[in-house]
Amino acid sequence: MKTEQKRAEMIKEISGVNPLKCMKCGKCSASCPSYNEMDIKPHQFVSYVINEDIESLAESKSLWKCLSCFACVERCPRDVKPGKLIDAARQIVVRERGRNYLLADEIPELVDPDTPQQLLVSALRRYRR
Amino acid sequence: MKYSYFPGCTLKNKAVDLDHYARVSAEALGFELEEISEWQCCGGVYPLGTDEIATKLASVRALNDAKEHGQDLVTVCSACHHVIKRVNDDMKNVDDIRTRANNYMKLDEPYEGETTVLHYLEVLRDKVGFDELKKKVTNPLKGKKIGAYYGCLLLRPGKLMAFDDPENPTIMEDFIRAIGAEPVIYPYRNECCGGYISLKEEDMSREMCRKIEESAAGFGADMLITACPLCMYNLNKNNGDNLPVCYFTELLAEALGLKEEVDEQ
Amino acid sequence: MQRIGVFVCHCGTNIAATVDVKKVAEMALHEPGVVHAEDYAYMCSEAGQELIHKAIKEKHLTGLVVCSCSPRMHETTFRNAAEKAGLNPYMVEIANIREHCSWIHKDIEEATEKAVILMRAAIAKVNLDAPLKPGESHVTKRALVIGGGIAGIQTALDIAEAGYPVDIVEKTPSIGGRMSQLDKTFPTLDCSSCILTPKMGEVNAHPNINIYTYSEVESVSGFVGDFTVEIRRKARSVDMDKCTGCGVCQDKCPSKKTPSEFNRGLGTRSAIYTPFAQAVPNVPVIDRDACIKFKTGKCGICSKVCLAGAIDYDQTDEIVTEKYGAIVVATGFDMIKLDKYDEYAYSQSKDVITSLELERIMNAAGPTGGHLERLSDGKAPKEIVFIQCVGSRCADDRGKSYCSKVCCMYTAKHAMLIRDKYPDVNVTVFYIDVRTPGKNFDEFYRRAVEEYGVNYIKGQVGKVIPQPDGKLLVQGADLLDNKQILKEADMVVLAAAIEPNPDVRKIATMLTASIDTNNFLTEAHAKLRPVESPTAGIFLSGVCQGPKDIPETVSQAGAAAVKAIGLLAKDKLLTNPCTAQSDELLCNGCSQCANVCPYGAITYENKEVNDHGIREIRRLAVVNDALCQGCGACTVTCPSGAMDLQGFSNRQILAEVDAICR
Amino acid sequence: MSIEKNEEFRPKIVAFCCNWCSYAGADLAGSSRMTYSADVKIIRVPCSCRVNPMFILRAFERGADGVIMCGCHPGDCHYTSGNYYARRRMTLLFSMLDYIGVESGRTRVEWVSAAEGAKFSETMHEFVDKITSLGKNVRLEDLRCRNL
């Protein structure tokens, strides 16, 4: 199996999502609060997985803009749940190359006296291996 | 009534208020929160990957502890609640995760999702009852117009969380009514505050919080309440309109006439 | 010993491509009783049937096995062929090697092996077949139509015109159904009531049609040609014969706050009411839950003002029992509830409405007198957004899996009518696909775009956000522009999915008619018998069978009528001879079979039997062939093994089991 | 046929289908080309209530590895109440089968309507997988047939 194919399969497996169920209605992109910050839009994510273009997803800044707020997951009428695909792609990137989006060194700069532990814990889990 | 209680990392630190008010109010309402011994952090976000096991074990430990005590598991923090409820669902319904998690845990008796996970608000609604709560209110917060801020973690995914209607929830509004105040319904109450993204993408979070606060203020809210320390942080940090935000437990304690008692501690 | 002929059909390549038909025929010759086996391209063709005919004659066959498509397709064909050649038609068994074999398997070896096994089971069964003779039953020459919408109206008119009496049972106080609530109809923009009202009048005046409004089917028994139906005529509290329809009672009624069902709850009605001005019959009913007289005992104004003395507070529900030869279901549809779709803020804003509510708003007889206005503040809207596929095409349990079919067209109609009447109002439609198959349909939609300037945006709406100033912010996706749009609107119209009338499940159960998971009634064959239920004598008309628009409904209503007329025109029907029979020597008269029989077909008689030389009178079960439908419940219940089912006997089924497990 | 294929366990599965719903559902699965294992062989009965527990015992006696019975959904029986009888009978039979050593997974009752071709195919997939995982069944023996 080619690498891209393998990675696409892995995304489907990790997310438990069948992207072929998508009917391209755009409800995910219509719901997404981070839409404007994304280069690859939520509905496009689905097509990228179908077309096995995972490298583009891996390079996409959308991975780090998704809030995992589940608005798309909740409203998707076809049970595709793009938020899960995005998280799976993020997982692949972090696992494969240790491409951590958040470096330990930069943390002190980012926190302020009020920063709740929850913020750090969540960010570390989403952004790092 | 005694419940197993999972406070979570933030409630032991930056959000001690949320915790203290919750405990004191519980006592006044006739239920007890028994903190789980040696609980571990839930991780803050639910690991979506179907192959993630290790990251779910902290929740499983807490759930199993509650099971062994024969108690329902109560959380106050939205994030802990979200993570633990979803892990519990996995343990109940996803064969693969259940098997593998139990293999790690090596419990005397495998954990299979037996524990009921309740948010503090659910305890108020389903166990205490808002009518009952209303009767116990000594200091009704008359005249306060309060916007409930749900955020995303409590409500979604709706079917799994089974907390309230994810698009038109009522539990916090009913709570606000029970403590004598007036709820303000505004459309952004179930939109995300930005969550953990505020660490690296401050602008995004700021924009989201602005929309939430503008919408709430536009519909006449004087203040917002939340159950989540991270929402609290984001909303406060980006508070353009100076709309006060506080934990729902603080208002609960206030309505029950216990706020000063806690504050003095 | 039987002399069995086996005929293996290729069905072109449908079977022959995956099943080695020659081998199946060859294997047949090794089976007990088989004296002839052959294969042919199309067994159901004239030439194929001729082969069967010839073999029966030449080889003196006593039984046939046809390995072909499902018996539900061609069992009758081959039985008729056998009968023509002088063989009892019930000496034919079908091995289903198409639907249950060649079409679902890919490996030739595997499929052939399975086809041989299925054939063996059929041979084992035919070896134990006995000639059967169907009985006869009579046909009651009267039809029942359940539902008085356009589907029921058209079916009833067509049957009545053919000379047969028809009863219509309608749940609400008037016939007319959904169509009477519509303002205009696509694709010609006729006024709905202008074309419906004459038909309603025709039904009312037709000597062959009897209407039971405010009535429901209570129970159904019997079978094709001879149904017995109990109809509950709910107490109308108004004497139908005396009422002149003057309407004074409605004017004077002091209880006027009940939400009007006809106006989808957007307006109110009095407690004594006809749903709409052109109601048929033009006789009001008293809504006893709303009536002050019924609630408190005081009032009685309607009775005082009624010059005809038609008000009757003491009326009670009445059960009418009637016999019918055919029943047509025309129960129609409703729109789904939108409580699971509150991202569109339907419950949060009065200005978010459904399309059917818009129909009422656009209608001159509606709650706003036909003026397009916001229900919140009565202001004229300047921006209207339509959202398509609300609850249609959903894979989750929030909505329906199917396309509701009518929404694309009625939305184009609404958009066009609004732009025509109010040129300064902007109309935007968020769509996933625009589906317009139908005569002049796509042209209609294109007119909305090209002539009327309706703005179609490909993409769904994520959320409707009510604003403090009463406006609605619509957050949607424009997939072609790859943008997220925030559009301010004054009104949002939701094309909610349609679903079968919720009562249909209860009715289907009474009729023992098949129904699918979406509550649509199942047709006997999706392509070839689309207006018949698999249950004989039950016909389907309109949306109860699947989403359809008015032209299609009217066509189907006519088709259902023709099928019903075809049945009513017969004097006798042949009954299914596969009935239960009791072995007198084994029966111990315990009554268990009679207890489980759903048709009351089993009675007991004291009969003299000769049990191995001992003559005595015993209490024995006797099956009435005319009533028995051949389900077989009694055969399994019978503790002594006396009861057996002809055509599906214990020995036959065991022989099939043996053949399969061999 | 390759050697591997010979060694592979192919279960014998008998499916009783009522004429009105599940047999039609199986036909729909067929005309919609929804595949399932060839190990399933269908016997048509007028109604699920025609299925005598004796038929199922006989199947296990003759070497069947699994028996599934399909009927109309509760409430939708063509004969009004047949599937309710069938359901009760099968519950009783299955509990006894367990007792005499036929694992409960080898029998199943499923309601499939005429419109549920996909469900029919899925059900058969699942059932075949289940039986395959259980392996070969122990043949029941009719003691009345034994020469004592």
mmCIF file of C-alpha atoms in Angstrom, chain A residues 17-31 42-43 46 70-83, chain B residues 159 167, chain C residues 336 340-341 343-344 387-403 431-433 459-463 477 479 497:
data_model
loop_
_atom_site.group_PDB
_atom_site.id
_atom_site.type_symbol
_atom_site.label_atom_id
_atom_site.label_comp_id
_atom_site.label_asym_id
_atom_site.label_seq_id
_atom_site.Cartn_x
_atom_site.Cartn_y
_atom_site.Cartn_z
ATOM 1 C CA VAL A 17 -15.426 7.865 10.207
ATOM 2 C CA ASN A 18 -16.465 6.769 6.738
ATOM 3 C CA PRO A 19 -15.886 9.876 4.601
ATOM 4 C CA LEU A 20 -17.869 8.345 1.725
ATOM 5 C CA LYS A 21 -21.046 9.048 3.663
ATOM 6 C CA CYS A 22 -20.551 12.763 3.004
ATOM 7 C CA MET A 23 -23.136 14.329 0.670
ATOM 8 C CA LYS A 24 -21.263 17.617 0.426
ATOM 9 C CA CYS A 25 -23.932 19.749 2.033
ATOM 10 C CA GLY A 26 -21.456 22.058 3.755
ATOM 11 C CA LYS A 27 -23.206 22.009 7.099
ATOM 12 C CA CYS A 28 -19.846 21.522 8.841
ATOM 13 C CA SER A 29 -18.319 24.568 7.214
ATOM 14 C CA ALA A 30 -21.488 26.513 7.893
ATOM 15 C CA SER A 31 -21.235 25.645 11.594
ATOM 16 C CA PRO A 42 -13.985 21.374 7.257
ATOM 17 C CA HIS A 43 -15.993 20.100 4.271
ATOM 18 C CA VAL A 46 -13.538 15.069 3.942
ATOM 19 C CA PHE A 70 -18.143 19.431 18.056
ATOM 20 C CA ALA A 71 -20.506 21.862 16.338
ATOM 21 C CA CYS A 72 -19.865 20.036 13.044
ATOM 22 C CA VAL A 73 -20.043 16.662 14.773
ATOM 23 C CA GLU A 74 -23.387 17.540 16.305
ATOM 24 C CA ARG A 75 -24.969 18.923 13.167
ATOM 25 C CA CYS A 76 -23.550 16.706 10.402
ATOM 26 C CA PRO A 77 -26.612 15.088 8.827
ATOM 27 C CA ARG A 78 -24.628 12.228 7.327
ATOM 28 C CA ASP A 79 -22.785 10.981 10.387
ATOM 29 C CA VAL A 80 -19.425 11.968 8.848
ATOM 30 C CA LYS A 81 -18.392 14.230 11.709
ATOM 31 C CA PRO A 82 -15.497 16.162 10.154
ATOM 32 C CA GLY A 83 -14.208 17.186 13.606
ATOM 33 C CA LYS B 159 -26.619 11.976 22.116
ATOM 34 C CA GLU B 167 -29.241 23.437 20.300
ATOM 35 C CA ILE C 336 -41.724 16.519 10.809
ATOM 36 C CA LYS C 340 -34.408 18.370 17.138
ATOM 37 C CA TYR C 341 -33.278 21.113 14.749
ATOM 38 C CA GLU C 343 -29.901 25.370 15.418
ATOM 39 C CA TYR C 344 -32.409 26.986 13.041
ATOM 40 C CA ILE C 387 -33.236 26.645 3.952
ATOM 41 C CA GLN C 388 -33.596 23.354 2.099
ATOM 42 C CA CYS C 389 -33.347 19.763 3.305
ATOM 43 C CA VAL C 390 -34.253 20.420 6.942
ATOM 44 C CA GLY C 391 -34.516 16.875 8.221
ATOM 45 C CA SER C 392 -34.420 15.247 4.792
ATOM 46 C CA ARG C 393 -31.482 13.134 3.613
ATOM 47 C CA CYS C 394 -30.234 12.566 7.144
ATOM 48 C CA ALA C 395 -28.223 9.530 8.110
ATOM 49 C CA ASP C 396 -28.750 10.089 11.826
ATOM 50 C CA ASP C 397 -31.939 9.739 13.796
ATOM 51 C CA ARG C 398 -32.584 13.474 13.907
ATOM 52 C CA GLY C 399 -34.227 13.365 10.508
ATOM 53 C CA LYS C 400 -35.341 11.186 7.639
ATOM 54 C CA SER C 401 -33.090 9.204 5.341
ATOM 55 C CA TYR C 402 -35.094 10.013 2.229
ATOM 56 C CA CYS C 403 -35.437 13.071 -0.004
ATOM 57 C CA TYR C 431 -29.561 24.351 -1.074
ATOM 58 C CA ILE C 432 -27.579 21.117 -1.199
ATOM 59 C CA ASP C 433 -28.852 20.008 -4.599
ATOM 60 C CA GLY C 459 -24.428 25.089 0.927
ATOM 61 C CA GLN C 460 -26.217 24.395 4.149
ATOM 62 C CA VAL C 461 -26.937 26.714 7.033
ATOM 63 C CA GLY C 462 -25.164 25.962 10.290
ATOM 64 C CA LYS C 463 -27.068 28.232 12.584
ATOM 65 C CA ALA C 477 -21.665 28.013 3.798
ATOM 66 C CA LEU C 479 -19.412 25.952 -1.098
ATOM 67 C CA ALA C 497 -39.019 17.004 5.712
#
